[in-house]
Structure formats: C-alpha cells, structure tokens
Amino acid sequence: MQLYKSVVMIYCVFFSIDSVAQSEAIHSVISNDPEYVTASKTTTSHRPDTEVVVETELISEINPQSQQQNTAEKPSAVTPSEKALSPEFVAVPIVFSTETLSTTFGAAGVLKHAGQPQAVALGIGLYSANDSWLSYAGFYHYQLPELDQWLFSAELFRGHYEQGIYYLPNSDLYEPKANDISRVISVGDEGFNKLTMEYVLPIARGKHGAANALGENTTPISWNPLESGVSSISLTPFSKYRELEALAYLADEARGVELAFNWDNRDAKLNSTEGGQTNLTITKGFSVDDDPSWLMWEFEQSAFMSFGSNSWFEQQVLGINFYLADTPSWEQDYKQQQFQQPPSFAGVSLGGFDRLRGYSSKQFTGRSAVNYALEYRVTPQWQPLQSLPVFNLYNIPWWQWVLFAEAGNVADEFTLTELHDDMKTNYGAGIRFEVEGIVIRTDFVTGGDESQFWVMVNQAF
C-alpha cells in the first residue's frame, strides 16, 4: 500500500489538473506498500515498504589533493567547513477520483536537505468523499554525530478504507493453496511503522562515509564489491497491521525485524545504464497473540546493459531483474491447525506496481515466489515536456520510453517444478521521467486478469 500512496501523490501532483485518475485498487497500493493504478480498471497504489528515491545535492568534503596522497584520515560525512545547503520544499495539491475512494482531496510535500544536507522528508495526507483517508510520513538518510558510516530512516503510514479491495486465500477451500484466492471488499484499517538503521561498509564508494555514498557515482563500474558500488547492511524493526471488518478472524498484526544485505553497483539510481544491484533480505516475524513466529527471505538481482545512442535515442538500456523468495518456517497442516506462516499482508506475494504488474497489488500470496522481468528503456533525443503547461513549472531533465515483459508465480512448495508450473505472464509499455529529483513511472500492462495502468514513483528495479 506504500507505493500506492506515492503513486497517488505523484500522479495527482502532475496530472490532476488535466485529468482524473480512474483507479480500482487504489486502497491496496497504500495498505501493504506504496504503489498502483489501472486502465480499463485504473489501479493506483502506494508502497511504503520501499523508500522513495530522491536525488539530493551533496557537496563533497573530499579534497582532491588528499585523495591523491592516500592519507589515512577518513573525512567525516559532513564537515563544518562545508557550505550548508538550504532546505528545498515543494508542496502540491492532490485531487482524483476512484471507484474505491470516490472523490479524494489532499496534499503532498517533499523537503530536501531536511536538517542535514543528505536528508529528505516526505509527507502525504488524503481524505475522500466516502470517508476514507490515509497519511504517510517518511524521514530518510539522517546521521548521528560520530557515526559517519550510518544512515537512519523512519516511516509511518496509516490508512482507513470504507471500500477496500483485498485478495485473500479462498476460505471455501478446506486446504487453501497459493493462487486460490477470493476478491473481498471490506472496511479496512491498515498501517505500519518502520525504523531503518543502515551501516555502509567502508569499502569502494563507502570508504568516505555513508553521506558521500548517496551522491552521484563518478567511478568506473566493476563487478568487485571491494572496488565498486556501495555495500551496506541494514536492520529494520517493523510493525504492520491490517484489520478487515468483514473478516475479523484473520491475523491482523505482524511485528518483526528485517536484516538486509545490499550491494548497489549501479552507475545511477534514478536512470541506471550499467552495473546492477544485489539484495538479500531476511525477515523474522515475532509471535503475536496466538499467532506463531515465522521466517522469510527474499533475494533480488538486477543488471543493466547500455546499447549506446543513435539519431533517435540519446540512450538505450536493457534491464534484467530476478526475484526469488521463500518462507522456510512454513508448515501447513490444516487438520491440526499447525502452521508458521506470516499474515498474507506481510508475507511473500506477487502483483502490483513492482512485480507481475499485470495483476492487482498482492493478488498472489503463498510460501514462495519467483519473478523474471525484462525492460528495454530508451531516452529519446526529443524532449518537449519542459515546454508544456504544468510540466514547465518543474525541472524535468529527461523522459524515457519503456517496453517490458514479466513472468512469475507463487507456490506453496519451494521447488523448481512448483515455482515454474502455470506461470503468470504480462507485458506492457510505459513512460517515465525525472521530476525535481524523483522518477515518476507510468506503466500500461496487459496479460493479466485485466489491463492495468500504474502511476508510481521509482523505477520498477
């Protein structure tokens, strides 16, 4: 549901003046992670589980001469001698209408250099005619004194939906299986709290501190993590909840901690042309009330290859992404009512604005999942956006045309055969552009149950 919020915010910020978003799964985007929107049925969603990538300006404190001398002293992330960066605040009104939320009004605000040069703050608030509402606040990349290798971020989301749309295991089956789901409309309350503590390893681009590692990459890309990219380890305690009035018997709370290992070896975060990113996340869910503890892991690998430029395109890039997830603690004995499974809103899932985009948010849930994605991204030489009404109010350095295809599946057994049996596929096209340091992504996808049109922030990978 987090992405949904971002999607709604950005979509309305830049398009509500000329058109209204028609979305059916808007609520789903916001509740579980920020994300979504559809075409024949426009689906908009927000995904707070993924932080918004905002490009910030950093003044390097590294003296070129001291770098050449290879001095042993490591500069602090922010020095008193640096020229301070003034906060930059942008606020935008939000107006849209969807089947789920009805007519909705609100506002969003982004503050760059929020107290520290590398820090960013984001806030969103929405209220609808059917008395649904949501609020989101995020504070990213803060540092504490003497902890130059650390970054701290916090997120808070709350949402209430009078006509929320949810995909849940089919309660009519004695032993429900992955992909056997029911579409349920219910009054729902959702939310989450997250605190991320990230340690940037002092190697490669991280050797001069975590704040410097956030800046633009100016070094050659290699596939040796000791020489290239930013390697980090993060710990994220979290609390999530989802309460459905129509299904009060379902588990409604998840608490736990995420341990993530990440190697970001891309040449650029907003518009990657080479390199890649590797991420392994291990999630431990604690026992809540009568619900047992559980364990889940997710692995994701992306890679990018540039095909250069020509008279039509300034840039051509092929992006590849692979995602694999499993819940090792999964035990399924419905006769004895024994299982160690996360609530469906906190476990393995596919569907939504990031993975298997031809389907609604978290439409498929189960023990394990696999997903393959391929994107062909081109940046045209022609760039008319900066001269168009509304768009000319913002800094839009580039836009991008994208063709993509995906194949994925969710299974209740972690085996090669089960994961690749009866895979779901979809394909689509999109337009993306950078606005004030944020990537706005619009994707039209077909091949699923219905065509989807997503508007959200950040690249899919």
Coordinates of C-alpha atoms in Angstrom, one line a residue:
M1 CA 0.0 0.0 0.0
Q2 CA 3.0 2.2 0.4
L3 CA 3.7 2.5 -3.2
Y4 CA 0.1 3.3 -3.8
K5 CA 0.4 6.4 -1.7
S6 CA 3.4 7.5 -3.7
V7 CA 1.7 6.7 -6.9
V8 CA -1.4 8.6 -6.0
M9 CA 0.6 11.5 -4.8
I10 CA 2.8 11.9 -7.8
Y11 CA 0.0 11.1 -10.3
C12 CA -2.2 13.7 -8.9
V13 CA 0.5 16.2 -8.4
F14 CA 1.4 16.3 -12.1
F15 CA -1.8 15.2 -13.8
S16 CA -4.9 16.1 -11.8
I17 CA -5.1 19.5 -13.4
D18 CA -5.8 17.9 -16.8
S19 CA -7.3 14.5 -15.9
V20 CA -8.6 12.4 -13.1
A21 CA -7.1 9.0 -12.1
Q22 CA -9.6 6.2 -12.6
S23 CA -8.4 3.6 -10.0
E24 CA -10.0 0.4 -8.6
A25 CA -7.2 -1.0 -6.4
I26 CA -6.1 2.3 -5.0
H27 CA -6.5 1.2 -1.5
S28 CA -4.4 -1.8 -2.0
V29 CA -1.4 0.2 -3.1
I30 CA -1.3 2.1 0.1
S31 CA -2.1 -0.5 2.6
N32 CA 0.6 -3.1 2.2
D33 CA 3.3 -1.0 0.4
P34 CA 3.2 2.2 -1.7
E35 CA 2.1 1.6 -5.3
Y36 CA -0.7 1.4 -8.1
V37 CA -3.3 2.3 -10.9
T38 CA -5.3 0.5 -13.9
A39 CA -6.6 1.3 -17.4
S40 CA -9.9 -0.5 -18.1
K41 CA -9.8 -0.5 -14.4
T42 CA -7.2 2.0 -13.3
T43 CA -5.4 0.8 -10.2
T44 CA -3.4 3.1 -8.1
S45 CA -1.4 2.0 -5.1
H46 CA 1.3 3.2 -2.8
R47 CA 4.1 1.1 -1.3
P48 CA 5.6 2.5 1.9
D49 CA 7.7 -0.7 2.3
T50 CA 10.0 0.8 -0.3
E51 CA 11.5 4.1 0.4
V52 CA 11.2 6.9 -2.1
V53 CA 14.4 7.5 -4.0
V54 CA 15.0 11.3 -4.1
E55 CA 18.1 12.7 -5.7
T56 CA 19.8 15.2 -3.4
E57 CA 22.7 17.6 -3.9
L58 CA 25.8 16.9 -1.8
I59 CA 28.9 18.9 -1.5
S60 CA 31.9 16.5 -1.3
E61 CA 34.2 17.2 1.5
I62 CA 36.9 15.2 -0.1
N63 CA 39.9 17.3 -1.1
P64 CA 41.3 16.1 -4.5
Q65 CA 44.9 16.5 -3.3
S66 CA 44.3 14.5 -0.1
Q67 CA 42.8 11.7 -2.3
Q68 CA 45.9 11.6 -4.4
Q69 CA 48.1 11.4 -1.3
N70 CA 46.0 8.5 0.0
T71 CA 46.0 9.9 3.5
A72 CA 44.9 7.5 6.2
E73 CA 42.4 10.1 7.7
K74 CA 38.8 9.5 6.8
P75 CA 36.8 12.7 6.4
S76 CA 33.6 13.0 8.4
A77 CA 30.3 12.8 6.4
V78 CA 29.5 16.5 7.0
T79 CA 32.2 19.0 8.0
P80 CA 31.7 22.4 9.5
S81 CA 33.6 23.9 6.6
E82 CA 31.1 22.7 4.1
K83 CA 28.8 25.2 2.5
A84 CA 25.4 24.5 4.1
L85 CA 22.6 23.5 1.7
S86 CA 19.3 25.4 2.2
P87 CA 16.2 23.3 2.6
E88 CA 14.1 22.9 -0.5
F89 CA 10.4 22.4 0.0
V90 CA 7.8 21.5 -2.7
A91 CA 4.1 21.1 -1.8
V92 CA 1.4 20.1 -4.3
P93 CA -2.4 19.6 -4.0
I94 CA -3.9 16.3 -4.9
V95 CA -7.3 15.7 -6.4
F96 CA -8.5 12.5 -8.0
S97 CA -11.5 10.1 -8.1
T98 CA -11.5 6.3 -8.0
E99 CA -14.1 3.6 -7.6
T100 CA -12.7 2.7 -4.2
L101 CA -12.1 6.1 -2.7
S102 CA -14.6 8.3 -4.6
T103 CA -13.5 11.9 -5.0
T104 CA -10.4 12.5 -2.9
F105 CA -8.5 15.6 -1.9
G106 CA -5.2 16.0 -0.2
A107 CA -1.7 17.3 -0.4
A108 CA 1.9 16.1 -0.5
G109 CA 5.1 17.8 0.5
V110 CA 8.8 16.9 0.0
L111 CA 11.6 18.7 1.9
K112 CA 15.2 18.1 0.6
H113 CA 18.1 18.9 2.9
A114 CA 15.7 18.4 5.8
G115 CA 18.0 19.4 8.7
Q116 CA 21.0 17.7 7.1
P117 CA 22.4 18.0 3.5
Q118 CA 21.6 14.4 2.6
A119 CA 18.3 14.1 4.4
V120 CA 14.8 14.0 2.9
A121 CA 11.4 14.3 4.4
L122 CA 8.1 13.3 2.7
G123 CA 4.5 13.8 3.9
I124 CA 1.2 12.9 2.3
G125 CA -2.4 13.3 3.5
L126 CA -5.6 12.4 1.7
Y127 CA -9.3 12.4 2.6
S128 CA -12.1 11.1 0.4
A129 CA -15.9 11.7 -0.1
N130 CA -16.7 8.2 1.2
D131 CA -14.8 9.0 4.5
S132 CA -11.7 7.0 3.6
W133 CA -8.3 8.6 4.4
L134 CA -4.6 8.0 4.6
S135 CA -1.5 9.6 5.9
Y136 CA 2.2 8.9 5.3
A137 CA 5.4 10.4 6.7
G138 CA 8.9 9.4 5.8
F139 CA 12.3 10.7 7.1
Y140 CA 15.2 9.4 5.2
H141 CA 19.0 9.3 5.5
Y142 CA 19.7 11.0 8.8
Q143 CA 23.0 10.7 10.6
L144 CA 24.1 10.9 14.2
P145 CA 27.4 12.5 15.4
E146 CA 30.5 10.4 15.1
L147 CA 28.6 7.7 13.1
D148 CA 29.7 8.6 9.6
Q149 CA 29.1 5.1 8.2
W150 CA 25.4 5.0 9.4
L151 CA 22.1 6.3 7.9
F152 CA 18.8 6.3 9.8
S153 CA 15.4 6.4 8.2
A154 CA 11.8 6.2 9.6
E155 CA 8.4 5.7 8.0
L156 CA 4.9 5.9 9.4
F157 CA 1.7 5.0 7.5
R158 CA -2.0 4.9 8.5
G159 CA -5.0 4.3 6.2
H160 CA -8.7 3.7 6.5
Y161 CA -10.8 2.4 3.6
E162 CA -14.5 2.2 3.6
Q163 CA -14.5 0.1 0.4
G164 CA -11.1 -1.6 0.5
I165 CA -10.3 -4.3 -2.1
Y166 CA -8.3 -7.3 -0.9
Y167 CA -7.2 -10.6 -2.4
L168 CA -7.2 -13.4 0.3
P169 CA -6.8 -17.2 0.4
N170 CA -10.0 -18.8 -0.7
S171 CA -11.9 -19.6 2.6
D172 CA -14.2 -22.0 0.7
L173 CA -11.3 -24.5 0.3
Y174 CA -10.5 -26.9 3.2
E175 CA -6.8 -26.6 2.4
P176 CA -6.3 -23.3 0.5
K177 CA -3.4 -23.2 -1.9
A178 CA -1.4 -20.4 -3.4
N179 CA -3.2 -18.7 -6.3
D180 CA -6.6 -19.9 -5.0
I181 CA -7.9 -16.5 -3.9
S182 CA -11.1 -14.6 -3.4
R183 CA -11.6 -10.9 -4.1
V184 CA -13.1 -9.3 -1.0
I185 CA -14.5 -5.8 -0.5
S186 CA -14.4 -4.7 3.2
V187 CA -14.0 -1.8 5.5
G188 CA -10.3 -1.9 6.3
D189 CA -7.7 -0.2 8.5
E190 CA -4.0 -0.6 7.7
G191 CA -0.7 0.8 8.8
F192 CA 2.9 0.3 9.5
N193 CA 5.9 1.7 11.4
K194 CA 9.5 1.2 10.3
L195 CA 12.9 2.3 11.6
T196 CA 15.8 1.5 9.3
M197 CA 19.4 1.6 10.6
E198 CA 21.8 1.2 7.7
Y199 CA 25.5 0.6 8.0
V200 CA 27.5 1.4 4.8
L201 CA 30.6 -0.7 4.7
P202 CA 33.9 1.4 4.4
I203 CA 34.9 -0.1 1.1
A204 CA 34.7 1.1 -2.5
R205 CA 32.3 4.1 -2.7
G206 CA 31.5 3.8 1.0
K207 CA 35.0 4.4 2.3
H208 CA 34.4 8.1 2.7
G209 CA 31.2 7.8 4.7
A210 CA 27.6 7.0 4.2
A211 CA 26.5 10.5 3.2
N212 CA 29.1 10.6 0.4
A213 CA 27.9 7.3 -0.9
L214 CA 24.5 8.8 -1.6
G215 CA 26.0 11.2 -4.2
E216 CA 26.3 10.6 -7.9
N217 CA 28.7 7.8 -8.9
T218 CA 31.7 9.1 -10.8
T219 CA 33.9 6.0 -10.6
P220 CA 34.1 3.2 -13.2
I221 CA 31.8 0.2 -12.7
S222 CA 33.4 -3.2 -11.9
W223 CA 32.0 -6.4 -10.5
N224 CA 34.3 -6.4 -7.5
P225 CA 32.4 -5.1 -4.4
L226 CA 35.8 -4.1 -2.8
E227 CA 36.3 -1.7 -5.6
S228 CA 32.9 -0.7 -6.9
G229 CA 29.5 0.3 -5.7
V230 CA 28.0 0.8 -2.2
S231 CA 27.7 -2.2 0.1
S232 CA 25.5 -2.0 3.2
I233 CA 23.9 -3.9 6.0
S234 CA 20.6 -2.7 7.4
L235 CA 18.4 -3.6 10.3
T236 CA 14.7 -2.6 10.2
P237 CA 12.4 -3.3 13.2
F238 CA 8.8 -3.1 11.9
S239 CA 5.2 -3.3 12.9
K240 CA 2.3 -3.8 10.4
Y241 CA -1.4 -4.2 10.9
R242 CA -4.5 -4.8 8.7
E243 CA -7.9 -5.1 10.2
L244 CA -10.8 -6.1 8.0
E245 CA -14.3 -5.6 9.3
A246 CA -15.7 -8.4 7.1
L247 CA -13.0 -10.9 8.1
A248 CA -12.3 -10.3 11.7
Y249 CA -10.9 -13.8 12.2
L250 CA -7.8 -13.2 10.1
A251 CA -4.5 -12.4 11.6
D252 CA -4.3 -8.6 11.8
E253 CA -0.9 -7.8 13.1
A254 CA 2.8 -8.5 12.2
R255 CA 5.8 -7.5 14.2
G256 CA 9.4 -8.4 13.5
V257 CA 12.8 -7.3 12.1
E258 CA 14.4 -7.3 8.7
L259 CA 18.1 -7.9 8.1
A260 CA 19.2 -6.8 4.6
F261 CA 22.4 -7.1 2.7
N262 CA 22.7 -4.8 -0.3
W263 CA 25.3 -4.1 -2.9
D264 CA 24.3 -1.2 -5.1
N265 CA 26.6 -1.3 -8.1
R266 CA 24.6 0.9 -10.5
D267 CA 26.1 3.9 -12.2
A268 CA 22.9 5.9 -11.3
K269 CA 20.0 5.2 -9.0
L270 CA 17.3 7.1 -11.0
N271 CA 18.3 6.1 -14.5
S272 CA 20.8 3.2 -14.5
T273 CA 22.7 2.4 -17.7
E274 CA 25.2 -0.2 -16.4
G275 CA 26.1 -2.2 -13.4
G276 CA 23.5 -3.8 -11.2
Q277 CA 22.1 -4.3 -7.7
T278 CA 22.1 -7.3 -5.4
N279 CA 19.9 -7.6 -2.3
L280 CA 19.2 -10.3 0.2
T281 CA 16.6 -9.6 2.9
I282 CA 15.8 -11.9 5.8
T283 CA 12.7 -11.2 7.8
K284 CA 11.9 -12.7 11.2
G285 CA 8.3 -12.3 12.3
F286 CA 7.7 -12.5 16.0
S287 CA 4.9 -14.4 17.7
V288 CA 1.8 -12.1 18.1
D289 CA -1.0 -13.2 20.4
D290 CA -1.8 -16.8 19.4
D291 CA 0.0 -16.5 16.0
P292 CA 3.4 -18.2 15.9
S293 CA 6.7 -16.7 14.7
W294 CA 7.8 -17.1 11.1
L295 CA 10.9 -16.6 8.9
M296 CA 11.1 -15.4 5.3
W297 CA 13.9 -14.5 2.9
E298 CA 13.9 -12.6 -0.4
F299 CA 16.7 -12.4 -3.0
E300 CA 16.7 -9.9 -5.8
Q301 CA 19.3 -9.3 -8.6
S302 CA 19.2 -6.7 -11.3
A303 CA 21.6 -5.9 -14.1
F304 CA 21.8 -3.2 -16.8
M305 CA 23.4 -3.1 -20.2
S306 CA 23.8 0.0 -22.4
F307 CA 23.4 -0.1 -26.2
G308 CA 24.6 3.5 -26.7
S309 CA 22.9 6.2 -28.7
N310 CA 21.8 7.0 -32.2
S311 CA 20.0 9.8 -34.1
W312 CA 16.7 8.9 -32.4
F313 CA 17.7 7.9 -28.9
E314 CA 20.1 9.6 -26.5
Q315 CA 20.3 6.3 -24.5
Q316 CA 19.3 2.7 -24.9
V317 CA 19.4 0.3 -21.9
L318 CA 18.4 -3.3 -21.3
G319 CA 17.4 -4.0 -17.7
I320 CA 17.0 -7.5 -16.3
N321 CA 15.6 -8.4 -12.9
F322 CA 15.3 -11.7 -11.0
Y323 CA 13.4 -12.2 -7.7
L324 CA 13.2 -15.3 -5.5
A325 CA 11.5 -15.6 -2.1
D326 CA 10.7 -18.4 0.4
T327 CA 9.2 -18.9 3.9
P328 CA 11.3 -21.7 5.4
S329 CA 9.2 -21.8 8.6
W330 CA 6.1 -22.7 6.5
E331 CA 4.2 -25.6 8.0
Q332 CA 0.8 -26.4 6.6
D333 CA -1.4 -28.9 8.5
Y334 CA -4.9 -27.5 8.4
K335 CA -6.4 -30.6 10.1
Q336 CA -4.2 -29.9 13.2
Q337 CA -4.3 -26.1 12.6
Q338 CA -0.5 -26.0 12.8
F339 CA 1.4 -23.5 10.7
Q340 CA 4.1 -20.9 10.9
Q341 CA 3.1 -18.5 8.2
P342 CA 3.1 -14.7 8.1
P343 CA -0.2 -12.9 7.6
S344 CA -0.9 -12.6 3.9
F345 CA -0.2 -8.8 4.0
A346 CA 3.3 -9.4 5.4
G347 CA 4.4 -12.5 3.6
V348 CA 5.6 -13.5 0.1
S349 CA 3.4 -12.0 -2.7
L350 CA 3.3 -11.0 -6.4
G351 CA 1.1 -8.5 -8.1
G352 CA 1.3 -4.7 -8.0
F353 CA 3.4 -1.9 -9.4
D354 CA 6.8 -3.6 -9.0
R355 CA 6.4 -7.3 -9.7
L356 CA 3.9 -9.0 -12.0
R357 CA 2.4 -5.6 -12.8
G358 CA -0.5 -7.1 -14.9
Y359 CA -2.2 -8.1 -11.6
S360 CA -3.6 -6.2 -8.6
S361 CA -1.5 -5.5 -5.5
K362 CA -0.5 -8.6 -3.6
Q363 CA -3.0 -10.6 -5.6
F364 CA -1.0 -13.8 -5.2
T365 CA 0.3 -14.9 -1.8
G366 CA 1.9 -18.1 -0.6
R367 CA 5.1 -19.8 0.7
S368 CA 7.5 -19.0 -2.1
A369 CA 7.7 -16.9 -5.3
V370 CA 9.8 -16.3 -8.4
N371 CA 9.6 -13.4 -10.9
Y372 CA 11.5 -12.5 -14.0
A373 CA 11.4 -9.1 -15.6
L374 CA 12.9 -7.6 -18.7
E375 CA 12.8 -3.9 -19.6
Y376 CA 14.0 -2.1 -22.7
R377 CA 14.4 1.6 -21.8
V378 CA 15.2 4.4 -24.3
T379 CA 15.7 8.1 -23.7
P380 CA 14.6 10.0 -26.9
Q381 CA 16.6 12.9 -28.3
W382 CA 13.3 14.8 -28.4
Q383 CA 12.3 16.3 -25.1
P384 CA 9.2 18.5 -25.2
L385 CA 8.0 18.2 -21.6
Q386 CA 9.9 21.2 -20.3
S387 CA 7.9 23.5 -22.5
L388 CA 4.4 22.1 -21.8
P389 CA 1.9 23.7 -19.3
V390 CA 2.2 22.4 -15.8
F391 CA 5.4 20.5 -16.7
N392 CA 7.2 23.7 -17.2
L393 CA 6.8 24.5 -13.5
Y394 CA 9.2 21.7 -12.6
N395 CA 12.7 20.6 -13.5
I396 CA 12.4 17.6 -15.9
P397 CA 15.9 16.8 -17.2
W398 CA 14.8 13.6 -19.1
W399 CA 12.0 11.3 -20.0
Q400 CA 12.1 7.7 -21.0
W401 CA 10.1 5.2 -23.1
V402 CA 9.9 1.6 -21.9
L403 CA 8.9 -1.8 -23.2
F404 CA 8.8 -4.7 -20.7
A405 CA 7.7 -8.3 -20.0
E406 CA 7.4 -10.3 -16.8
A407 CA 6.8 -13.9 -15.8
G408 CA 6.2 -15.1 -12.2
N409 CA 4.5 -17.5 -9.9
V410 CA 3.6 -18.1 -6.2
A411 CA 3.7 -21.6 -4.8
D412 CA 3.2 -23.5 -1.6
E413 CA 6.4 -25.6 -2.1
F414 CA 9.9 -24.2 -2.7
T415 CA 10.8 -26.4 -5.6
L416 CA 11.8 -25.6 -9.2
T417 CA 8.9 -27.5 -10.6
E418 CA 6.2 -25.9 -8.4
L419 CA 7.6 -22.4 -8.9
H420 CA 7.6 -22.7 -12.7
D421 CA 4.3 -24.5 -13.1
D422 CA 1.5 -22.5 -14.7
M423 CA 3.4 -19.2 -14.5
K424 CA 1.6 -15.9 -14.9
T425 CA 2.9 -13.5 -17.6
N426 CA 2.3 -9.9 -18.6
Y427 CA 3.8 -7.3 -20.9
G428 CA 3.5 -3.6 -21.3
A429 CA 4.8 -0.2 -22.2
G430 CA 5.5 2.9 -20.1
I431 CA 6.7 6.5 -19.9
R432 CA 9.0 7.6 -17.1
F433 CA 10.5 11.0 -16.3
E434 CA 12.6 12.6 -13.6
V435 CA 10.8 15.5 -11.9
E436 CA 12.7 17.5 -9.2
G437 CA 14.9 14.5 -8.5
I438 CA 12.1 12.0 -8.3
V439 CA 11.4 9.4 -11.0
I440 CA 7.7 9.3 -12.0
R441 CA 6.7 6.0 -13.6
T442 CA 3.6 5.3 -15.7
D443 CA 3.1 1.7 -16.9
F444 CA 0.3 0.2 -19.0
V445 CA 0.3 -3.6 -18.6
T446 CA -1.8 -6.3 -20.2
G447 CA -1.8 -10.1 -20.0
G448 CA -3.3 -10.4 -16.5
D449 CA -6.9 -10.7 -15.4
E450 CA -7.4 -7.2 -16.7
S451 CA -5.3 -4.4 -18.1
Q452 CA -3.6 -2.3 -15.5
F453 CA -2.3 1.3 -15.6
W454 CA 0.1 2.1 -12.8
V455 CA 1.4 5.5 -11.8
M456 CA 4.1 5.5 -9.1
V457 CA 7.5 6.7 -8.1
N458 CA 10.8 5.0 -8.7
Q459 CA 11.9 2.6 -11.4
A460 CA 10.5 -0.9 -11.1
F461 CA 14.1 -2.0 -10.4

